[in-house]
Short mmCIF file of C-alpha atoms and ligand atoms in Angstrom, two decimals:
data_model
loop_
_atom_site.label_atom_id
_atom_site.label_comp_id
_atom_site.label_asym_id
_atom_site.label_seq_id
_atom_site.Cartn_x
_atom_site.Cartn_y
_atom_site.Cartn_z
CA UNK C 1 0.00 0.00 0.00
CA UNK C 2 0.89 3.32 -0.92
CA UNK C 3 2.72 5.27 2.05
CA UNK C 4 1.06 8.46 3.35
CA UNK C 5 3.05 11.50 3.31
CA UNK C 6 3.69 15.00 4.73
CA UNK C 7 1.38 17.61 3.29
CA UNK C 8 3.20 19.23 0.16
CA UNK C 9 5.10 22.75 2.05
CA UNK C 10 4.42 21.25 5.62
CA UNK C 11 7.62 20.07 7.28
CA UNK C 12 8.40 17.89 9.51
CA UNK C 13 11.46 19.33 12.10
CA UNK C 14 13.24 16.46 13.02
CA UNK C 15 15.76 15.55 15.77
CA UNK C 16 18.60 16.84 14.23
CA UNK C 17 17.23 19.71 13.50
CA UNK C 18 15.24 21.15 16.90
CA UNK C 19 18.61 22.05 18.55
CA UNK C 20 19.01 24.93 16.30
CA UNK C 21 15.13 25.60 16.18
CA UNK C 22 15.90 25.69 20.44
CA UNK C 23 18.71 27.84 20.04
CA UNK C 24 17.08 30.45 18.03
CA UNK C 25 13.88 30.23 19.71
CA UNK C 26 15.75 30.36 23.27
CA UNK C 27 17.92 33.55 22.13
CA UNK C 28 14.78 35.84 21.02
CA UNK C 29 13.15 34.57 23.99
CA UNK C 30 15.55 35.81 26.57
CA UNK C 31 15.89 38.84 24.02
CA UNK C 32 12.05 39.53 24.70
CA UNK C 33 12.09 38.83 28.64
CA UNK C 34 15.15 41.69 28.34
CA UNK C 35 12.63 44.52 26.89
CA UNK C 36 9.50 43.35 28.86
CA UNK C 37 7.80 41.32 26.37
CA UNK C 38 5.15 39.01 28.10
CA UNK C 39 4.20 36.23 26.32
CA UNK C 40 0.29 35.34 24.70
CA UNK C 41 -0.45 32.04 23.51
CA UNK C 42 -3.85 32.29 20.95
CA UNK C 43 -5.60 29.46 19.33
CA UNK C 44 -4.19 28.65 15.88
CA UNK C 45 -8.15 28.91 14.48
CA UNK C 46 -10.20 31.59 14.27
CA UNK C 47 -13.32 33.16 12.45
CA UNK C 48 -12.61 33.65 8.68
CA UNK C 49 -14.31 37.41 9.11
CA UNK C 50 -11.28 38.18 11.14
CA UNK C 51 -8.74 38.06 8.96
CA UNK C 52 -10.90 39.57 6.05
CA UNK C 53 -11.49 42.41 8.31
CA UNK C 54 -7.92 42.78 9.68
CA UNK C 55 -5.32 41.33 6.47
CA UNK C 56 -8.17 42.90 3.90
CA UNK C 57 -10.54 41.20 1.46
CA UNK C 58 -8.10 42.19 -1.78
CA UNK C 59 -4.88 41.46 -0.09
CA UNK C 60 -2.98 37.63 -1.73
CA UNK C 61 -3.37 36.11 1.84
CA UNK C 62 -7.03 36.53 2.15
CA UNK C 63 -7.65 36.21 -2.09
CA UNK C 64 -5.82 33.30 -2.38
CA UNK C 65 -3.73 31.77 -0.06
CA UNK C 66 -5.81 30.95 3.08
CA UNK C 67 -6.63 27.68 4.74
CA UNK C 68 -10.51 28.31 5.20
CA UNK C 69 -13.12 25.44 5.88
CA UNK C 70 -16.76 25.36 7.71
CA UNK C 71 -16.99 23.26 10.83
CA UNK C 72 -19.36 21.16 11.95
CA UNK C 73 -21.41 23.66 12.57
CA UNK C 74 -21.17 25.70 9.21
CA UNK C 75 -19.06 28.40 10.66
CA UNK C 76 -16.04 29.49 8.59
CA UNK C 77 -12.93 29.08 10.06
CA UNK C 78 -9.28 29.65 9.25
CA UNK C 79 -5.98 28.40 10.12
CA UNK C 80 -4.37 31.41 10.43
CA UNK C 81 -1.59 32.89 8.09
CA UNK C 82 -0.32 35.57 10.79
CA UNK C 83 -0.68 36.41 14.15
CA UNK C 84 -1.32 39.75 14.69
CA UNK C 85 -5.21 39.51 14.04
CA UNK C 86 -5.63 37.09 16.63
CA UNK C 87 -3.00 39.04 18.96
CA UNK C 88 -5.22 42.18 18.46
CA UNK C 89 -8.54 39.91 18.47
CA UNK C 90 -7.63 38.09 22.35
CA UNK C 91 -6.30 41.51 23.66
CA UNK C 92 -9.42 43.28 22.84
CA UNK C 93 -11.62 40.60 23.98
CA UNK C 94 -9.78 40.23 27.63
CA UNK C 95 -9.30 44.10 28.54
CA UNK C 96 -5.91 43.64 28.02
CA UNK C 97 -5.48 47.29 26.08
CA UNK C 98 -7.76 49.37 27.83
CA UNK C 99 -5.74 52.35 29.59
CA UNK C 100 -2.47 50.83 29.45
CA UNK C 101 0.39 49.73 27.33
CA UNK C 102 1.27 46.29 26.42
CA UNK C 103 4.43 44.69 24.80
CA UNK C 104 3.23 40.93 24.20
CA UNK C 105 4.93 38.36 21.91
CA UNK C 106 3.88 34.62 20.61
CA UNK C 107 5.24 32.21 18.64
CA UNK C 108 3.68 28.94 16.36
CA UNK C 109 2.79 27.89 13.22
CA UNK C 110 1.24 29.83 10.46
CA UNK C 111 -0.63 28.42 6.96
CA UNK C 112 -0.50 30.03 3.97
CA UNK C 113 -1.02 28.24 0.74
CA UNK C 114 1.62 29.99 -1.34
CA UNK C 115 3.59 28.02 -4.08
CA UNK C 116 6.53 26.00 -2.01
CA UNK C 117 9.81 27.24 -2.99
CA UNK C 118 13.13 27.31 -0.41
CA UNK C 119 12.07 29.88 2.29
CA UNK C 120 8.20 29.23 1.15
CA UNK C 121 6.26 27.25 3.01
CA UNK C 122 2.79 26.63 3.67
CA UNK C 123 2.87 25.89 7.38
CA UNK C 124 6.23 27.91 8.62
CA UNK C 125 6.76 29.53 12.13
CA UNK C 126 6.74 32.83 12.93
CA UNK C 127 7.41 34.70 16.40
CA UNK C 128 5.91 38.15 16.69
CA UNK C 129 5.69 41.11 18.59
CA UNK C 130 2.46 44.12 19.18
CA UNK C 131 3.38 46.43 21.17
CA UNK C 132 -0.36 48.26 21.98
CA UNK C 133 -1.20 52.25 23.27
CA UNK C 134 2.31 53.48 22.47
CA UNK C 135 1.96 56.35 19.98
CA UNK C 136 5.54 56.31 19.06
CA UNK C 137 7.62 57.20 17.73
CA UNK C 138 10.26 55.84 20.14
CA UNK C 139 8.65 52.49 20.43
CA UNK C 140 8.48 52.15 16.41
CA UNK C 141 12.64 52.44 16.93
CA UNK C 142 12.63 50.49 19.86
CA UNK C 143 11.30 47.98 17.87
CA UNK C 144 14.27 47.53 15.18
CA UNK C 145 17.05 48.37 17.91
CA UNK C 146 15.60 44.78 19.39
CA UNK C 147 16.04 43.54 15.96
CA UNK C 148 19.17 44.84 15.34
CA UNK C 149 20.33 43.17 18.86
CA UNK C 150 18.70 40.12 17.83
CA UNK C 151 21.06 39.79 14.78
CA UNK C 152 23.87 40.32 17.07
CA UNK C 153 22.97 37.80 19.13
CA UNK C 154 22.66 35.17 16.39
CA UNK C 155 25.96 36.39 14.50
CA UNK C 156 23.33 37.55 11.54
CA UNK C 157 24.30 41.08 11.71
CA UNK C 158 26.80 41.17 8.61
CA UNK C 159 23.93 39.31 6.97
CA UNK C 160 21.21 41.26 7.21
CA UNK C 161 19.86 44.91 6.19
CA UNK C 162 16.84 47.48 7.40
CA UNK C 163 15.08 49.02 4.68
CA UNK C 164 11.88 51.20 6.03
CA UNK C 165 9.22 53.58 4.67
CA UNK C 166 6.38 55.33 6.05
CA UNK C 167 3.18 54.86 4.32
CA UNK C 168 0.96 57.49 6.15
CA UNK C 169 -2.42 57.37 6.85
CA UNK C 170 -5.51 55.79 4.92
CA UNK C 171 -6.18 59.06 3.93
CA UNK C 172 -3.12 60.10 2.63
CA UNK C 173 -2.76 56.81 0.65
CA UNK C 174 -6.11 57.37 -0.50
CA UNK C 175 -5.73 60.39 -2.01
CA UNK C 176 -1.74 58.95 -3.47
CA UNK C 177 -3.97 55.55 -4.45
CA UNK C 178 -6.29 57.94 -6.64
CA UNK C 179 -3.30 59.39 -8.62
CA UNK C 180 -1.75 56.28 -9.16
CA UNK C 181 -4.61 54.65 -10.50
CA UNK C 182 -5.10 57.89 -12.78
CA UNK C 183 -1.35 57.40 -13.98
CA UNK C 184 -0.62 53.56 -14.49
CA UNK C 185 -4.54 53.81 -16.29
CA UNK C 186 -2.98 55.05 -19.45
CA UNK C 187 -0.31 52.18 -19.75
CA UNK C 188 -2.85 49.59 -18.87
CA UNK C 189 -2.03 47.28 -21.12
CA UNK C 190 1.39 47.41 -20.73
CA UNK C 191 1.73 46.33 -17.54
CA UNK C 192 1.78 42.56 -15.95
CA UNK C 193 -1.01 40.78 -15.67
CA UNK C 194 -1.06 40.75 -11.98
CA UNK C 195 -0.44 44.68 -12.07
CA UNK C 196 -3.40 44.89 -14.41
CA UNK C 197 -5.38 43.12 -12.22
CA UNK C 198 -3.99 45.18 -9.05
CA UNK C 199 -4.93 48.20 -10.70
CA UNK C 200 -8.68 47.34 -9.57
CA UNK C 201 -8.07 45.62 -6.52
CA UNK C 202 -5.24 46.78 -4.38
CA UNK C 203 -2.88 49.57 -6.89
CA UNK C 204 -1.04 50.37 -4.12
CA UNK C 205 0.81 46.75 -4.22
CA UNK C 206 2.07 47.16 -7.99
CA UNK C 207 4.40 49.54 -6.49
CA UNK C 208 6.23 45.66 -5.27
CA UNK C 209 5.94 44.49 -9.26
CA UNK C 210 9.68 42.42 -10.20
CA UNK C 211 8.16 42.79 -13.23
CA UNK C 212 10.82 44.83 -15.89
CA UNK C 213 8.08 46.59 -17.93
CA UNK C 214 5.77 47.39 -15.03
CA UNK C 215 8.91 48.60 -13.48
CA UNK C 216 9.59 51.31 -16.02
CA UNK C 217 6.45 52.90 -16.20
CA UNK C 218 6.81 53.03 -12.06
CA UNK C 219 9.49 55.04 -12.80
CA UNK C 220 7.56 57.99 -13.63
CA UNK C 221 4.69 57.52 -11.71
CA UNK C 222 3.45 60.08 -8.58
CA UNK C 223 5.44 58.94 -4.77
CA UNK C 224 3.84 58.21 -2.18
CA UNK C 225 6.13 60.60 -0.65
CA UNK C 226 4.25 63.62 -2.46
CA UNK C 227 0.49 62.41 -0.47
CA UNK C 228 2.20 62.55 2.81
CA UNK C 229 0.28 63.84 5.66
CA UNK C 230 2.66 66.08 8.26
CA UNK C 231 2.24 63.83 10.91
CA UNK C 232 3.14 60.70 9.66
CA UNK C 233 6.24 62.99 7.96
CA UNK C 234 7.21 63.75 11.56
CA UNK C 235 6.84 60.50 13.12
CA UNK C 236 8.80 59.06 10.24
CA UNK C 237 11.74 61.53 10.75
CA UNK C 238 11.96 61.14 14.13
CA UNK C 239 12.48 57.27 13.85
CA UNK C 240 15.05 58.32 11.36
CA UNK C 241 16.65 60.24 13.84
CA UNK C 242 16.29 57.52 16.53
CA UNK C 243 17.90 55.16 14.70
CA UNK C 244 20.60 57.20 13.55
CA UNK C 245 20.94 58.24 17.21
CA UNK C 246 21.20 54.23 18.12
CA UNK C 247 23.64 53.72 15.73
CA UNK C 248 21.07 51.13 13.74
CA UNK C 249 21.85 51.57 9.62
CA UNK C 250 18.79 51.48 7.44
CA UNK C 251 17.90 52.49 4.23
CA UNK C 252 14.44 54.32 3.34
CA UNK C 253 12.87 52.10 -0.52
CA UNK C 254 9.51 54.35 -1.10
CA UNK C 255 8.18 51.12 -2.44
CA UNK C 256 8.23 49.12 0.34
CA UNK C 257 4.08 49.12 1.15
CA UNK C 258 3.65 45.73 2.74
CA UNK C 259 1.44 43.23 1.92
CA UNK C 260 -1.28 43.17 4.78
CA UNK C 261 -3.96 46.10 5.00
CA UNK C 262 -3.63 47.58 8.67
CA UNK C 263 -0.70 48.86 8.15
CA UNK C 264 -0.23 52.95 8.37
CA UNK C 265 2.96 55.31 8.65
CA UNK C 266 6.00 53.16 9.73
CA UNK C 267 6.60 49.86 8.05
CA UNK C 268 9.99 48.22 7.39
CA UNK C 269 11.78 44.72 6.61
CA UNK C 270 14.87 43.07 7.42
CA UNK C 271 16.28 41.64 4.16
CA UNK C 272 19.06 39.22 3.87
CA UNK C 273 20.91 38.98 0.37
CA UNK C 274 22.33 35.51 1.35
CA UNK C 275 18.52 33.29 0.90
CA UNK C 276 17.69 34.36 -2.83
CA UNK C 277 13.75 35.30 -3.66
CA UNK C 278 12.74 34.98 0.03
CA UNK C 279 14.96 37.21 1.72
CA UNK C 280 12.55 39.31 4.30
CA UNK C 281 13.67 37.69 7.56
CA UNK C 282 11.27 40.10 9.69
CA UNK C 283 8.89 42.37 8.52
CA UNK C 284 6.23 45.08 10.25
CA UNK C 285 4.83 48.55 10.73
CA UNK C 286 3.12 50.54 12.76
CA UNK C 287 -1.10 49.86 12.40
CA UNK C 288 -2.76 52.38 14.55
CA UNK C 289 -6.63 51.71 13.42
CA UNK C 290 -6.49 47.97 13.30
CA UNK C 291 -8.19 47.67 16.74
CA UNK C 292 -10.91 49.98 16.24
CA UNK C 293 -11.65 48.51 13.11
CA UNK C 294 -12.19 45.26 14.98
CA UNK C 295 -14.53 46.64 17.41
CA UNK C 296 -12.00 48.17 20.33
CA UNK C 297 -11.27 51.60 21.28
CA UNK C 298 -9.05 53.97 19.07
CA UNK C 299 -5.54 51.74 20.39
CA UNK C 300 -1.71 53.09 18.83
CA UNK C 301 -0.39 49.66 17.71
CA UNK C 302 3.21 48.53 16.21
CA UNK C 303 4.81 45.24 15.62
CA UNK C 304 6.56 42.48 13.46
CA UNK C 305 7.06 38.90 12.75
CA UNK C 306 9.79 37.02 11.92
CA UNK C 307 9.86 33.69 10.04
CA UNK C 308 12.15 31.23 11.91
CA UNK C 309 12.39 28.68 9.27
CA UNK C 310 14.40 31.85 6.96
CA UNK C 311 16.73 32.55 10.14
CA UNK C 312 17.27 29.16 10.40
CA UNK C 313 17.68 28.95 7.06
CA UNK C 314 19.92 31.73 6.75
CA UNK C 315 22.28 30.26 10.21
CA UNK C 316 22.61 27.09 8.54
CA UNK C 317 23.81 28.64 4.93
CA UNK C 318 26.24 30.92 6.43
CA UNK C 319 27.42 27.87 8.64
CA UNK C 320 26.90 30.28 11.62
CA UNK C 321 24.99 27.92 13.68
CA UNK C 322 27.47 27.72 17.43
CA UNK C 323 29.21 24.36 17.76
CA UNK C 324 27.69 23.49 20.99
CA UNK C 325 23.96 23.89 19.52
CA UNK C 326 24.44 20.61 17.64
CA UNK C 327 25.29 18.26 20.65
CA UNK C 328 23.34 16.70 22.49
CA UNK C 329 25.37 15.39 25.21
CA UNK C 330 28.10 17.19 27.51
CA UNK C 331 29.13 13.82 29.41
CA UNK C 332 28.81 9.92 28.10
CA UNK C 333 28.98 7.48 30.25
CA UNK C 334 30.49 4.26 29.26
CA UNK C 335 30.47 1.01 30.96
CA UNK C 336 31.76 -2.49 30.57
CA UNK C 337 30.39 -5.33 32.47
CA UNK C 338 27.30 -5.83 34.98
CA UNK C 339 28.58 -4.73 37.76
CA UNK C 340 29.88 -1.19 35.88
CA UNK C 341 26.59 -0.90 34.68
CA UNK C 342 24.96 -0.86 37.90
CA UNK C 343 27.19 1.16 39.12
CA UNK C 344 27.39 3.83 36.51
CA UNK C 345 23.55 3.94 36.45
CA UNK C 346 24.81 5.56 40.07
CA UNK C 347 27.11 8.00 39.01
CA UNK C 348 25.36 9.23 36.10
CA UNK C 349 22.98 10.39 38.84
CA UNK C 350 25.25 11.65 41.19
CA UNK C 351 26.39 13.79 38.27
CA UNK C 352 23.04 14.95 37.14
CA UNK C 353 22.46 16.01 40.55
CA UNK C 354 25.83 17.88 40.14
CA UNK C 355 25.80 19.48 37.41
CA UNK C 356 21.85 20.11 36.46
CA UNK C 357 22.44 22.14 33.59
CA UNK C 358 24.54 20.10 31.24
CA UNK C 359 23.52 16.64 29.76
CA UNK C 360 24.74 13.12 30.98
CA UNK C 361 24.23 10.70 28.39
CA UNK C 362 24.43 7.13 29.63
CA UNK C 363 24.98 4.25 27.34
CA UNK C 364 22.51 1.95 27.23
CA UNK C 365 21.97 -1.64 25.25
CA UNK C 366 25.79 -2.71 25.43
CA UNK C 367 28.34 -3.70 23.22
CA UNK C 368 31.64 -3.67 22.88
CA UNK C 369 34.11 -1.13 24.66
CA UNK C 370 34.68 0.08 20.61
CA UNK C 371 30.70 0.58 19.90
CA UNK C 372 29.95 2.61 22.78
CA UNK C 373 33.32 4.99 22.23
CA UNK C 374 31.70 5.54 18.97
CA UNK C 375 28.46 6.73 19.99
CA UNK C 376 30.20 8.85 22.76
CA UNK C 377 31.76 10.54 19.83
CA UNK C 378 28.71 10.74 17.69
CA UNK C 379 26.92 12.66 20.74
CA UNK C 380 28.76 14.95 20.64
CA UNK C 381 29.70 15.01 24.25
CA UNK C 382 33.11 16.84 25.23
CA UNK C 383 34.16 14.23 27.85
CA UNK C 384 33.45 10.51 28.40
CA UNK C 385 33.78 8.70 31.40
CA UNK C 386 34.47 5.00 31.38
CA UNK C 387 33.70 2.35 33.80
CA UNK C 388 35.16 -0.86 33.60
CA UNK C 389 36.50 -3.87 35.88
CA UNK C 390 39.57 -1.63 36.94
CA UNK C 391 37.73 1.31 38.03
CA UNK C 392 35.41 -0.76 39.94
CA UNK C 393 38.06 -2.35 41.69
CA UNK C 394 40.17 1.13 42.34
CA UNK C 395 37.02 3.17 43.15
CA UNK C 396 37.84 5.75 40.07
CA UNK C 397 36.61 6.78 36.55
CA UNK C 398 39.18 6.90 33.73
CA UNK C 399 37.61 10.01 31.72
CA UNK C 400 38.39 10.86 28.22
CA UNK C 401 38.24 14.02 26.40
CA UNK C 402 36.70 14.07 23.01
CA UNK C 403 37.12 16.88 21.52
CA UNK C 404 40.67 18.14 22.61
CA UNK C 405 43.92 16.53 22.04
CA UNK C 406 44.13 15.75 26.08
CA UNK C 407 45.13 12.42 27.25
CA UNK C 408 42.80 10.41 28.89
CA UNK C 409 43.29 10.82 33.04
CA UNK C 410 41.95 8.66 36.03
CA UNK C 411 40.42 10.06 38.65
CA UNK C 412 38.72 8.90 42.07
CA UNK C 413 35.26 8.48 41.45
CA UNK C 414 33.99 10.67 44.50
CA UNK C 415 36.57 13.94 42.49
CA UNK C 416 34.68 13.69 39.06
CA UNK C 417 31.82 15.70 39.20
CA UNK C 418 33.73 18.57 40.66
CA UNK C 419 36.72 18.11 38.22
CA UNK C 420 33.83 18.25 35.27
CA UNK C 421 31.80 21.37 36.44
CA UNK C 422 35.33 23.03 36.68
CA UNK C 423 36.37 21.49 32.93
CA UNK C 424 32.62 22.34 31.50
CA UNK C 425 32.66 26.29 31.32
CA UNK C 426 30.86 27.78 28.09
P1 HAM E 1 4.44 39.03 6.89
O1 HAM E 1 5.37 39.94 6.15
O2 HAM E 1 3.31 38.46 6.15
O3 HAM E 1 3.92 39.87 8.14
O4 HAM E 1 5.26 37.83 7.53
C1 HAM E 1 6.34 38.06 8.42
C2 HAM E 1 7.47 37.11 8.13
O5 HAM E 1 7.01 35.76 8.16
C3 HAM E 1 8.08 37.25 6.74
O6 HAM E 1 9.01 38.31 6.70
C4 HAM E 1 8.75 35.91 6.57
O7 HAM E 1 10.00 35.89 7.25
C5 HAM E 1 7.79 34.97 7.27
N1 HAM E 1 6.91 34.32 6.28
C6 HAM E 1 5.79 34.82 5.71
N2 HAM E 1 5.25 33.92 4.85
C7 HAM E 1 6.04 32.83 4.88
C8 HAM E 1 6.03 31.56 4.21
N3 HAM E 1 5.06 31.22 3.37
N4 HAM E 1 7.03 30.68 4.48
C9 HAM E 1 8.03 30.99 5.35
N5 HAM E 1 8.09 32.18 6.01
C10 HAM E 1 7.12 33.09 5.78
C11 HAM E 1 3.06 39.38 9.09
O8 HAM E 1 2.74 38.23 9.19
C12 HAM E 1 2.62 40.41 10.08
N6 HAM E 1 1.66 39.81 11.00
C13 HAM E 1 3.83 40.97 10.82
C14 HAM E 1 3.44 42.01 11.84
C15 HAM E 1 3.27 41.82 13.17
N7 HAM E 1 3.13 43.26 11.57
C16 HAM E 1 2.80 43.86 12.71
N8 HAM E 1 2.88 42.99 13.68
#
């Protein structure tokens, strides 16, 4: 019978893989704890309406790429493709915004059904941050100097750059959306036939068009820049100057819009030139009416998400992924004979009592003194310690180091969890 598979674009993350998933997921979240973040787990389901209301009706994600079905009961549901709806959606509905300022993160899948390509994927991971009631603008560049630590932290910050834009309010783009339909009108036909078909639904988005053609005539056409209301002009120098004051480089692309509805003056991305077509590592903007439009009170709103399986991606390409991520062991303990056995079962213990943050890998099963070397090896572990009939009978460990050049040493048995919290420092 024919096997079943993995959904096409859903992945399995296998052993081998979740240490660096835990490494970059254990980095942003001490990151977040360091800037007050508090965490908000939301259900990965929720009423169609609310991304249609939130992502917009004419966006790609809510067009064509959601995962929408009716339950049992005939409601329509989603899985959803991003989490700030449902951020904004379970804030609202607990009083978590009224009066008072919030900085909450989550993490967990998201579904999109977008063609699979590397980087692409239809369930992928994001985490993501909304920070709610701060006006800004020093929040907006709070926002990317966390970033720009966060790249630090993961040895990404050669790798990656900040471009940002401010795309005012609805108004302004309203009035800029008017003159750009009036201008790319008369060169209707020569422009792609996703442009073309922008050009009714959502014009503001051909300003993103790869295609050459559509690319010229965007050349000439009006800026967005030229439609800007004062305020968001303000705000959007003063996060210049923020950043410039935090030493955080960016660069300011007019056509950076963003593909989601909500958003209004700030948006950026974090691009990285090393992962080909899907490059945008982190991406988000300021969206100041999304929570009235859902029903809440007027609420100043910022965030972004970042897609893990890109920086993950991007760690493993660059072969920046830390050498102690990939183990899984710091000790293995070897043992030869019954009696050894029982008694390293003992001092495995002992050690994990000792030394509770590092991994003691016993070996278990048998085999020969050879085998089980080999799998201490293979674990990765930096030391192994050996029990056989001559340490039983002299009341010591003969402990190996495996990844130095150091000779193997003996040592009394009651001396060798002191002599490895000493030896294991990083
Ligand atoms: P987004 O730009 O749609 O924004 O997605 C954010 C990030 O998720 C992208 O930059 C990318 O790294 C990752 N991503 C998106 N789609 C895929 C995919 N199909 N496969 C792999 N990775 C993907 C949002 O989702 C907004 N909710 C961000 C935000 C939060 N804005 C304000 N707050």
């Amino acid at each position: 019978m024919a096997k079943i598979q993995a959904i096409r674009g859903m992945n399995d993350i296998l052993p081998e893989q979740t240490p660096v998933w835990q490494f970059v997921e254990a980095t942003v979240r001490n990151l977040l704890r360091q800037y007050g973040y508090q965490e908000i787990r939301m259900p990965i389901v929720e009423q169609t309406d609310l991304f249609k209301r939130s992502i917009g009706e004419v966006t790609d994600i809510v067009e064509k790429e959601m995962y929408t079905f009716d339950d049992r009961n005939g409601d329509s549901l989603t899985l959803r493709p991003e989490g700030t709806a449902g951020c904004v959606r379970a804030a609202e509905e607990h009083g978590l915004l009224f009066n008072q300022t919030r900085r909450l993160w989550y993490t967990g899948p998201m579904f999109r059904h977008e063609r699979p390509q590397k980087g692409r994927y239809r369930q992928f991971h994001q985490i993501g941050v909304e920070c709610f009631g701060m006006t800004g603008p020093d929040i907006d560049a709070e926002l990317l100097v966390l970033t720009a630590r966060l790249w630090k932290a993961l040895g990404l910050a050669d790798h990656t750059r900040l471009e940002i834009n401010t795309i005012g309010t609805s108004e302004a783009r309203r009035a800029f959306r008017g003159a750009l339909v009036d201008y790319l009108g008369q060169y209707r036909n020569e422009l792609d036939a996703d442009s073309q078909r922008r050009l009714e639904t959502n014009p503001l988005r051909i300003l993103d068009s790869k295609d050459a053609g559509t690319r010229r005539i965007l050349a000439q056409a009006p800026s967005l820049d030229d439609y800007l209301d004062e305020e968001s002009r303000v705000h959007f120098e003063r996060v210049k100057a923020l950043l410039d004051a935090a030493g955080v480089s960016y660069s300011v692309n007019p056509a950076l819009v963003r593909g989601l509805d909500y958003y209004g003056k700030t948006v950026f991305e974090w691009i990285t030139d090393s992962l080909g077509a899907q490059g945008t590592v982190c991406a988000g903007g300021r969206y100041d009416g999304l929570v009235e439009q859902l029903g809440g009170r007027p609420t100043p709103a910022v965030g972004f998400a970042m897609g893990l399986e890109r920086l993950i991606l991007l760690l493993e390409t660059l072969e920046l992924v830390p050498g102690h991520v990939n183990s899984n062991a710091d000790v293995y303990v070897v043992a030869m004979g019954d009696d050894a056995v029982a008694q390293a079962l003992s001092l495995a213990e002992n050690l994990r009592s000792a030394l509770p943050t590092r991994a003691v890998v016993s070996h278990c099963g048998g085999g020969s003194f050879k085998s089980q070397m080999k799998k201490a090896d293979r674990s990765g572990a930096r030391y192994a310690v050996i029990l056989g009939d001559n340490e039983l009978h002299n009341g010591t460990v003969a402990l190996k180091p495996l990844r130095d050049n150091e000779d193997q040493r003996e040592l009394p048995q009651g001396d060798i969890a002191a002599w490895l919290a000493n030896a294991l420092t990083d």
